[in-house]
Coordinates of C-alpha atoms and ligand atoms in Angstrom, one line a residue:
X138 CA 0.0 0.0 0.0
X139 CA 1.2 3.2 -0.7
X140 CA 2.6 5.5 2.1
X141 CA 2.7 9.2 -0.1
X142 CA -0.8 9.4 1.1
X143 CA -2.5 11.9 3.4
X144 CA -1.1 11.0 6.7
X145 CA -4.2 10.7 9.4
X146 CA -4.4 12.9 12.6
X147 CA -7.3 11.8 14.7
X148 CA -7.8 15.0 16.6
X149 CA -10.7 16.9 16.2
X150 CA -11.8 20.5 17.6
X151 CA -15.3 19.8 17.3
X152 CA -16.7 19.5 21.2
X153 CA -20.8 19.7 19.7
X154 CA -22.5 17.6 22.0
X155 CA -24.9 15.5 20.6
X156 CA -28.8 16.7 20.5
X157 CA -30.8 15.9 23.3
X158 CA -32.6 12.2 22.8
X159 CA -36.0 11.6 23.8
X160 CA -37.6 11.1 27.6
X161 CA -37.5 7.5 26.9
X162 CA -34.1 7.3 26.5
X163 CA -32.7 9.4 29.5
X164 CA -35.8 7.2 31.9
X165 CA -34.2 4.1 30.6
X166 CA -31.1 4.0 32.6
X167 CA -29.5 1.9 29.7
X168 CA -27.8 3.1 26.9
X169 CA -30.8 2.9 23.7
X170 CA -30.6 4.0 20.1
X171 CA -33.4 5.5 18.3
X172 CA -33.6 2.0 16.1
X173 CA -34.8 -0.2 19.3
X174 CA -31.3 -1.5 20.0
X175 CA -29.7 -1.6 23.1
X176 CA -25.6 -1.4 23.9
X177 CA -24.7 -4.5 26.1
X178 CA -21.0 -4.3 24.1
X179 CA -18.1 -1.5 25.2
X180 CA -15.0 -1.2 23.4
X181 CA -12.8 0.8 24.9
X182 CA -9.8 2.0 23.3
X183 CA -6.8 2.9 26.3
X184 CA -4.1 3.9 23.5
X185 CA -3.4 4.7 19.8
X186 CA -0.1 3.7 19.7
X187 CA 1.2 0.8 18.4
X188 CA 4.5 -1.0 18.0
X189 CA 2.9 -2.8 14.6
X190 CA 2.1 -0.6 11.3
X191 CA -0.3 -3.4 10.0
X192 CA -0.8 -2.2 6.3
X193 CA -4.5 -2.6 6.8
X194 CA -4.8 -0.4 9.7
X195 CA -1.8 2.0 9.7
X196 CA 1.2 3.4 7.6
X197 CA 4.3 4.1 8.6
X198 CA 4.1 7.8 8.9
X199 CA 0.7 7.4 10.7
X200 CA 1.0 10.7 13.7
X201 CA -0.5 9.8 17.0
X202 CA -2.7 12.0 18.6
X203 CA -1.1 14.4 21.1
X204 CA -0.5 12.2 24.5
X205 CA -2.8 15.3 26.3
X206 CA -5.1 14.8 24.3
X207 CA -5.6 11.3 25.5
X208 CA -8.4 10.5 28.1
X209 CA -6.3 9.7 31.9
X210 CA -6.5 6.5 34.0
X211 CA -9.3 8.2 36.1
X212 CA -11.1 9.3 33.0
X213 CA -11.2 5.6 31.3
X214 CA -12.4 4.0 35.0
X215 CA -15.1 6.7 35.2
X216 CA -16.2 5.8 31.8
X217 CA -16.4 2.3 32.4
X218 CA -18.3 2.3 35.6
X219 CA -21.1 4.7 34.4
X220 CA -21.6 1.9 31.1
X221 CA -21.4 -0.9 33.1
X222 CA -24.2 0.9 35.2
X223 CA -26.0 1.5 31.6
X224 CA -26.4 -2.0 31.3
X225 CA -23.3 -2.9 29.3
X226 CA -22.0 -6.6 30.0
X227 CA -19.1 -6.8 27.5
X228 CA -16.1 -4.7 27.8
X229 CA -13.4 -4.9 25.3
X230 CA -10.3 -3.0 25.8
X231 CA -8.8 -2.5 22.9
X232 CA -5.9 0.2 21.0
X233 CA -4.1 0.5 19.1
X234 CA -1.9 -1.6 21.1
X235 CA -3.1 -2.1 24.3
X236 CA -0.4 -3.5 25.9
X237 CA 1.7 -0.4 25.4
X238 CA -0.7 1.6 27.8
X239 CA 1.8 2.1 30.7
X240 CA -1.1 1.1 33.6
X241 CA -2.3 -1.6 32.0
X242 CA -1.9 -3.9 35.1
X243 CA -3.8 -1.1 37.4
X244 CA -6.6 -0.6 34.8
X245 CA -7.3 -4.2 34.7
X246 CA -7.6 -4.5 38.9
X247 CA -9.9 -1.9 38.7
X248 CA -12.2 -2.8 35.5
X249 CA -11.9 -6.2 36.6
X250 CA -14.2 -5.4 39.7
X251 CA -16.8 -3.9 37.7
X252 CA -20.1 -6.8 37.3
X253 CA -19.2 -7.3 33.8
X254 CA -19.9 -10.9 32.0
X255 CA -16.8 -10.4 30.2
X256 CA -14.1 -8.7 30.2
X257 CA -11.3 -9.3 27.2
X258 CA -8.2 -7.7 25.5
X259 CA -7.3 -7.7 21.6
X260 CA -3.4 -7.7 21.2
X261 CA -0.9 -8.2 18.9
X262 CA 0.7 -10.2 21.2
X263 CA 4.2 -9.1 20.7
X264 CA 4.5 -8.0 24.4
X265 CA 2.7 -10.4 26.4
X266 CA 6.2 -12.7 27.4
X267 CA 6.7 -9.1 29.3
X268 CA 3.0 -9.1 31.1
X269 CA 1.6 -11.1 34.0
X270 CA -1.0 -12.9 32.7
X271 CA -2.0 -14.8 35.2
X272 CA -2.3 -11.9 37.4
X273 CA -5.0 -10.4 34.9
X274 CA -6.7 -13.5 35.0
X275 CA -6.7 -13.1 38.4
X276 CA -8.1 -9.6 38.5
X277 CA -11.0 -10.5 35.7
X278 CA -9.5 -10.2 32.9
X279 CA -11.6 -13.2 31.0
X280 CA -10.5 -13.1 27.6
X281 CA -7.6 -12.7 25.5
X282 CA -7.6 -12.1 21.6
X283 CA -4.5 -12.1 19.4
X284 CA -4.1 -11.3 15.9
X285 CA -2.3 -12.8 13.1
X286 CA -2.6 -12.5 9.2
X287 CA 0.2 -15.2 7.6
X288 CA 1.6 -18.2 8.9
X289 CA 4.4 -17.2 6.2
X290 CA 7.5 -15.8 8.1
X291 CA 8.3 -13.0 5.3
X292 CA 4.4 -12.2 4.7
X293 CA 4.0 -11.5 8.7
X294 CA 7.2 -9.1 8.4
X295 CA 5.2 -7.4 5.2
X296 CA 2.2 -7.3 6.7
X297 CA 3.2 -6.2 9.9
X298 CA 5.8 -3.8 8.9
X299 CA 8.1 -5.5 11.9
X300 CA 10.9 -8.7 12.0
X301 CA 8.1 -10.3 14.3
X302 CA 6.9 -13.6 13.0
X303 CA 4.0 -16.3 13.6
X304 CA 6.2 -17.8 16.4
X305 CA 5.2 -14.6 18.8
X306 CA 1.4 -15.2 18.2
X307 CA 2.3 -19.3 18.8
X308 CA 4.3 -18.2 22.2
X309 CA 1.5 -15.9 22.9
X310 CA -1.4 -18.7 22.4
X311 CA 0.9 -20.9 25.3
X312 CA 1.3 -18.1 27.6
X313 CA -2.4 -17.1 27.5
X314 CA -3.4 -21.0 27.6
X315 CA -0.6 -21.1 30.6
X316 CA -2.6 -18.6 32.7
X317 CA -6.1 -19.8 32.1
X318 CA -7.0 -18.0 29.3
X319 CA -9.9 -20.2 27.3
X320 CA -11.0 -20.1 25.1
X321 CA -8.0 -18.3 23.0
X322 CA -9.2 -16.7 20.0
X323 CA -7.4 -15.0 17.1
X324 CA -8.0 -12.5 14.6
X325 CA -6.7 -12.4 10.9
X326 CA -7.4 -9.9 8.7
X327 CA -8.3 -11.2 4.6
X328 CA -7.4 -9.5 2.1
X329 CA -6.8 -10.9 -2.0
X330 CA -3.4 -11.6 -2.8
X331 CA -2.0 -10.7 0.6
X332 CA -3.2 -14.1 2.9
X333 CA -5.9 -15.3 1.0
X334 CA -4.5 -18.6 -0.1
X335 CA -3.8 -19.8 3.4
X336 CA -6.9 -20.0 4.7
X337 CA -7.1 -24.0 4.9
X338 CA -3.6 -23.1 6.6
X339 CA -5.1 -21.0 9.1
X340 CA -7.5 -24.0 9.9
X341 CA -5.3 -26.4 10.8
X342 CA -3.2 -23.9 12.4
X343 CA -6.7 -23.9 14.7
X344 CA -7.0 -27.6 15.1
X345 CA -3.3 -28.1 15.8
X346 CA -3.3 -25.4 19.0
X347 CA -7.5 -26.0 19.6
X348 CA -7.7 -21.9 18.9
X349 CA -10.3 -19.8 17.6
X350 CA -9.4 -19.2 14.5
X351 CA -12.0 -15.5 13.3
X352 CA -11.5 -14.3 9.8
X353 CA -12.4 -11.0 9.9
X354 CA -13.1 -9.4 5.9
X355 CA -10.8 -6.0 5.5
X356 CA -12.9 -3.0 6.1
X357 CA -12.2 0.6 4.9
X358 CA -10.4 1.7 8.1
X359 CA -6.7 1.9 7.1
X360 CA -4.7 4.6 7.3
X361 CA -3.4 4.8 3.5
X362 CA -7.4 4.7 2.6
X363 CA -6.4 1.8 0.1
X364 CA -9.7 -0.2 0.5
X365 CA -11.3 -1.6 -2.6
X366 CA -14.0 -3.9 -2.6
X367 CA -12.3 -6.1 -5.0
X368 CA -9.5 -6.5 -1.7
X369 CA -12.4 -8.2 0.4
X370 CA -12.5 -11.6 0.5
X371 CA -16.4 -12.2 1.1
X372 CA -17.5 -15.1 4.0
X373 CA -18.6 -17.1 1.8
X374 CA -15.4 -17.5 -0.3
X375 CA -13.8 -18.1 3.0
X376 CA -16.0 -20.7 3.9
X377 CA -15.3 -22.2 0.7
X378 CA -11.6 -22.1 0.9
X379 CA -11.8 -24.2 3.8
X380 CA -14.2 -26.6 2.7
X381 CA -11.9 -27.6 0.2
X382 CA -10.0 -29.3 3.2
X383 CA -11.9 -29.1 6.3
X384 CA -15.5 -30.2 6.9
X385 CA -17.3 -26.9 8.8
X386 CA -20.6 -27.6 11.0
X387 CA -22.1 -24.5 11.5
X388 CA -23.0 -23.9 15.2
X389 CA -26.4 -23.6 16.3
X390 CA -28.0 -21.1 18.7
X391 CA -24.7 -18.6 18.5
X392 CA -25.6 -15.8 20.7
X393 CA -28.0 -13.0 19.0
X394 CA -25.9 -10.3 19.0
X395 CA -22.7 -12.5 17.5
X396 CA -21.1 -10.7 15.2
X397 CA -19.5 -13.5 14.0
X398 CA -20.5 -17.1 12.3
X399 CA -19.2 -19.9 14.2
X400 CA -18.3 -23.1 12.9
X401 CA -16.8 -26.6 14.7
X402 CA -14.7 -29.2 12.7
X403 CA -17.0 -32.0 11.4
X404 CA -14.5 -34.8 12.0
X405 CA -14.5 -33.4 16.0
X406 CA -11.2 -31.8 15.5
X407 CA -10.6 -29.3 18.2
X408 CA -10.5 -25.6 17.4
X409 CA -13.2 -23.7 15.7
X410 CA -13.9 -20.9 12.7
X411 CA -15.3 -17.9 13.3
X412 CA -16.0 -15.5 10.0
X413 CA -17.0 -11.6 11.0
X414 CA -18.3 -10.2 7.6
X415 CA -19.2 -6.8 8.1
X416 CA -18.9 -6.1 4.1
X417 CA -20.9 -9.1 2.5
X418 CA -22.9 -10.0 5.2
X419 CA -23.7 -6.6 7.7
X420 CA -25.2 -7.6 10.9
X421 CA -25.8 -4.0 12.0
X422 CA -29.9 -4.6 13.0
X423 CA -28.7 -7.1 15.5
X424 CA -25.4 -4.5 16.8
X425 CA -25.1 -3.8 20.2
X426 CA -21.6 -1.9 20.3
X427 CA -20.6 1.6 21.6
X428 CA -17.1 2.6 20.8
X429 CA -15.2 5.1 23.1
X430 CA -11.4 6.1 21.4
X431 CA -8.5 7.1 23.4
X432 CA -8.9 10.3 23.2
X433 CA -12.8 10.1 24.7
X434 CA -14.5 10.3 21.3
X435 CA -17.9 8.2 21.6
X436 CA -18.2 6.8 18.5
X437 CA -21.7 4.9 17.5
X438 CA -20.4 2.7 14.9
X439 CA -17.2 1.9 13.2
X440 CA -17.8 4.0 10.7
X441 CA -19.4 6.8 12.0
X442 CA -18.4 10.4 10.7
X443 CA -20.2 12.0 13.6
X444 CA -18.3 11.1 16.9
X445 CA -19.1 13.1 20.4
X446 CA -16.5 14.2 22.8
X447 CA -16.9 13.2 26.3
X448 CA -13.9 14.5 27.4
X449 CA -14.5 18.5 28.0
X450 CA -17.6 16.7 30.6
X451 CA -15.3 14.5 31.9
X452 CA -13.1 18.0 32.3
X453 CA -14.9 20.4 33.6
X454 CA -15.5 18.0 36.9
X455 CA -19.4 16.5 34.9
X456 CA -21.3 14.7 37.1
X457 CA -22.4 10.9 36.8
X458 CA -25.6 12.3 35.4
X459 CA -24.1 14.8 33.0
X460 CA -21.7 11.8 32.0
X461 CA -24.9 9.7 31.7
X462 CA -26.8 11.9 29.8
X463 CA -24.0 12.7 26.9
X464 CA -23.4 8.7 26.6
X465 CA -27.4 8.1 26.3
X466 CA -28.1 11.4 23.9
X467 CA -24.5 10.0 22.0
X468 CA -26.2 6.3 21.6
X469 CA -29.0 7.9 20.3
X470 CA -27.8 8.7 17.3
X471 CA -26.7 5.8 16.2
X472 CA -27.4 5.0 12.3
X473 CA -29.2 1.6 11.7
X474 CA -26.4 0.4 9.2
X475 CA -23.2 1.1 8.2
X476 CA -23.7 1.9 4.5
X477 CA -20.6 0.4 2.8
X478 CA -23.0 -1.3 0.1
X479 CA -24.8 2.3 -0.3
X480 CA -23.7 4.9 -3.0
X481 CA -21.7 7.6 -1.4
X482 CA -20.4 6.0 1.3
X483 CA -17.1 7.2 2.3
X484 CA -14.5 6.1 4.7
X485 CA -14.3 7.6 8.0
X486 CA -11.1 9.6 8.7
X487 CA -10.6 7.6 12.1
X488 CA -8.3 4.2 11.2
X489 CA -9.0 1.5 13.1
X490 CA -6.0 1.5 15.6
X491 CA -7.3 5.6 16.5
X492 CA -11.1 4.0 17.4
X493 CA -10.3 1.2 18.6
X494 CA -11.0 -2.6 16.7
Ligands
LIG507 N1 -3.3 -3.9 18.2 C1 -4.2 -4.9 18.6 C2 -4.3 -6.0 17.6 O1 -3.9 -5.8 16.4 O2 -4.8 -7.1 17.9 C3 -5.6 -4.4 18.9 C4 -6.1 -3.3 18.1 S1 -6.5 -3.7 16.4 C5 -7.1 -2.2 15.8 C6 -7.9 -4.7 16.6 C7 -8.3 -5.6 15.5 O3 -8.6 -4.8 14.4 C8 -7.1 -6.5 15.0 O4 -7.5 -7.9 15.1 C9 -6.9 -6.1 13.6 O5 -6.5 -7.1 12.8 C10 -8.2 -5.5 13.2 N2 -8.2 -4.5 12.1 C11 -7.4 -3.5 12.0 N3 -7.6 -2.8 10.8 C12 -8.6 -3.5 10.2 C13 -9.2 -3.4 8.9 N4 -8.9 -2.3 8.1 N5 -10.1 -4.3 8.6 C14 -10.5 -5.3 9.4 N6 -9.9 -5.5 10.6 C15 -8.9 -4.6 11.0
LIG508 FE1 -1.2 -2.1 15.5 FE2 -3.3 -3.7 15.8 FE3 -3.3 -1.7 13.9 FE4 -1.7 -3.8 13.6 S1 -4.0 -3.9 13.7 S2 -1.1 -1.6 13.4 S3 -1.1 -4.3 15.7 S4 -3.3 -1.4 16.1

């Protein structure tokens, strides 16, 4: 991908609060959007920087926003409590690279006390022989999720714009596993002619260390603003691709608000598939995801253009109510799709690695 393009800054000026939503929303004392759907799902994003330049996320040159711009330790907690209180049961958290954030280990104590169904981390991995993951097990931390594109040592290098290889995802997987990490899931990216001929790799890569392997279709979030359509690999050529080797048995009753679909080994093979196909198959009418970045942007979807910044309330010493309010009129205005399929659609200026994946 090409790196001469406009280089990203995430920051934005704009502090508009989002217009007021309705009486039913603010008497609800959960977080609702004007299309019937509820948020049970946070992803929080506790950095933007990132010791990877993936090239579907972000390119070399890619400037971080200013570190004061960032939300503080205080700032995340308070954020996280008041959801949790707003009925969410899931909190991601999630970066850039999360493992970079330098109170990591505190922030997981303390979102670990929060009554949360599950709690989970999306890494690269690349730092986690450094970390004490038994001690975020420990704390709550229930779930760990790695990423990795190519089984191919000189792909993962391209990809990853780093000398890391597949070994540090492996390592990863055993250190995870090690500390009572289970399931283990990881993510890899599809893209044509980058990975897309090891799929059927990929799934014996899941039998052989009884993963969850999730292929996830490239979406237009990357810095260098190089998505095509023809670069997605759809679900069902996925599925297909594995066929070829691997029986799939599609598993039944996945929960409603999966984003994913979930497949076992026919022949009883441990591991399992997972496909999340935002492009070819959208499963925004059943989304129940609020995104807060770094930097205290709450973003609705993905791929939002309209974001609202919390932080100036959070700044100006807001109460839980004001905080409350802001979040429920912010959820409000959530659109009912994403639009990629829709004429006119345009990326959002945000890469994934400045909202948070
Ligand atoms: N740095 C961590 C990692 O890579 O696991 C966490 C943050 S990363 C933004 C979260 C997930 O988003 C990763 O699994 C990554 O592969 C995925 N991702 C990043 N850019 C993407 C894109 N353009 N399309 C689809 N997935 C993307
Ligand atoms: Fe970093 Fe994750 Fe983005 Fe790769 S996908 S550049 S590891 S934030």
């Amino acid at each position: 991908m090409s790196t001469s393009l406009p280089i990203f800054n995430a920051t934005s000026n704009d502090a508009t609060p989002p217009p007021a939503a309705p009486d039913e929303s603010r008497a609800s004392n959960h977080l609702l959007d004007s299309h019937g759907r509820v948020i049970r799902d946070l992803r929080l994003s506790i950095t933007d920087r990132c010791n990877y330049r993936c090239i579907y996320c972000m390119d070399p040159d890619f400037r971080y926003m200013p570190k004061r711009e960032l939300l503080s330790f205080d700032e995340y907690i308070t954020l996280a409590r008041i959801c949790v209180g707003l009925g969410v049961e899931k909190l991601r958290i999630t970066g850039g690279e999360p493992t970079m954030y330098s109170r990591l280990n505190e922030l997981i104590d303390e979102l670990g006390q929060l009554p949360i169904r599950d709690l989970a981390m999306t890494t690269n991995g690349s730092l986690l022989e450094t970390k004490p993951l038994a001690r975020w097990r420990k704390a709550g931390l229930h779930r760990i999720t790695l990423s990795l594109d190519s089984l191919d040592p000189d792909k993962v290098k391209a990809i990853t714009r780093t000398k890391t290889s597949a070994d540090t995802v492996v390592r990863a997987i055993e250190l995870a596993r090690e500390a009572g990490f289970d399931p283990i899931k990881v993510n890899s990216v599809v893209m044509k002619d980058v990975n897309d001929n090891e799929l059927a790799d990929f799934a014996d890569f899941a039998r052989t260390h009884d993963i969850d392997m999730r292929f996830i279709e490239f979406m237009p979030l990357d810095s260098s603003h190089a998505w095509e359509r023809s670069k997605v690999i759809t679900a069902d050529q996925i599925i297909e691709a594995i066929s070829a080797r691997h029986e799939l048995v599609p598993i039944k009753g996945n929960d409603p608000h999966s984003t994913s679909l979930n497949f076992t080994f026919a022949d009883g093979a441990p591991g399992r598939i997972g496909i999340i196909a935002p492009v070819s198959r959208p499963f925004c009418g059943a989304c129940s995801r609020l995104r807060i970045t770094a930097d205290g942007k709450i973003r609705p979807c993905l791929f939002s253009h309209q974001e609202w910044d919390i932080r100036p309330v959070l700044r100006r010493g807001g109460s839980d109510e004001d905080i409350i309010a802001f979040l429920q009129d912010a959820t409000w205005t959530k659109k009912k799709g994403h639009g990629i399929s829709e004429a006119g659609f345009t990326q959002p200026s945000r890469t994934m690695s400045a909202i948070g994946g």
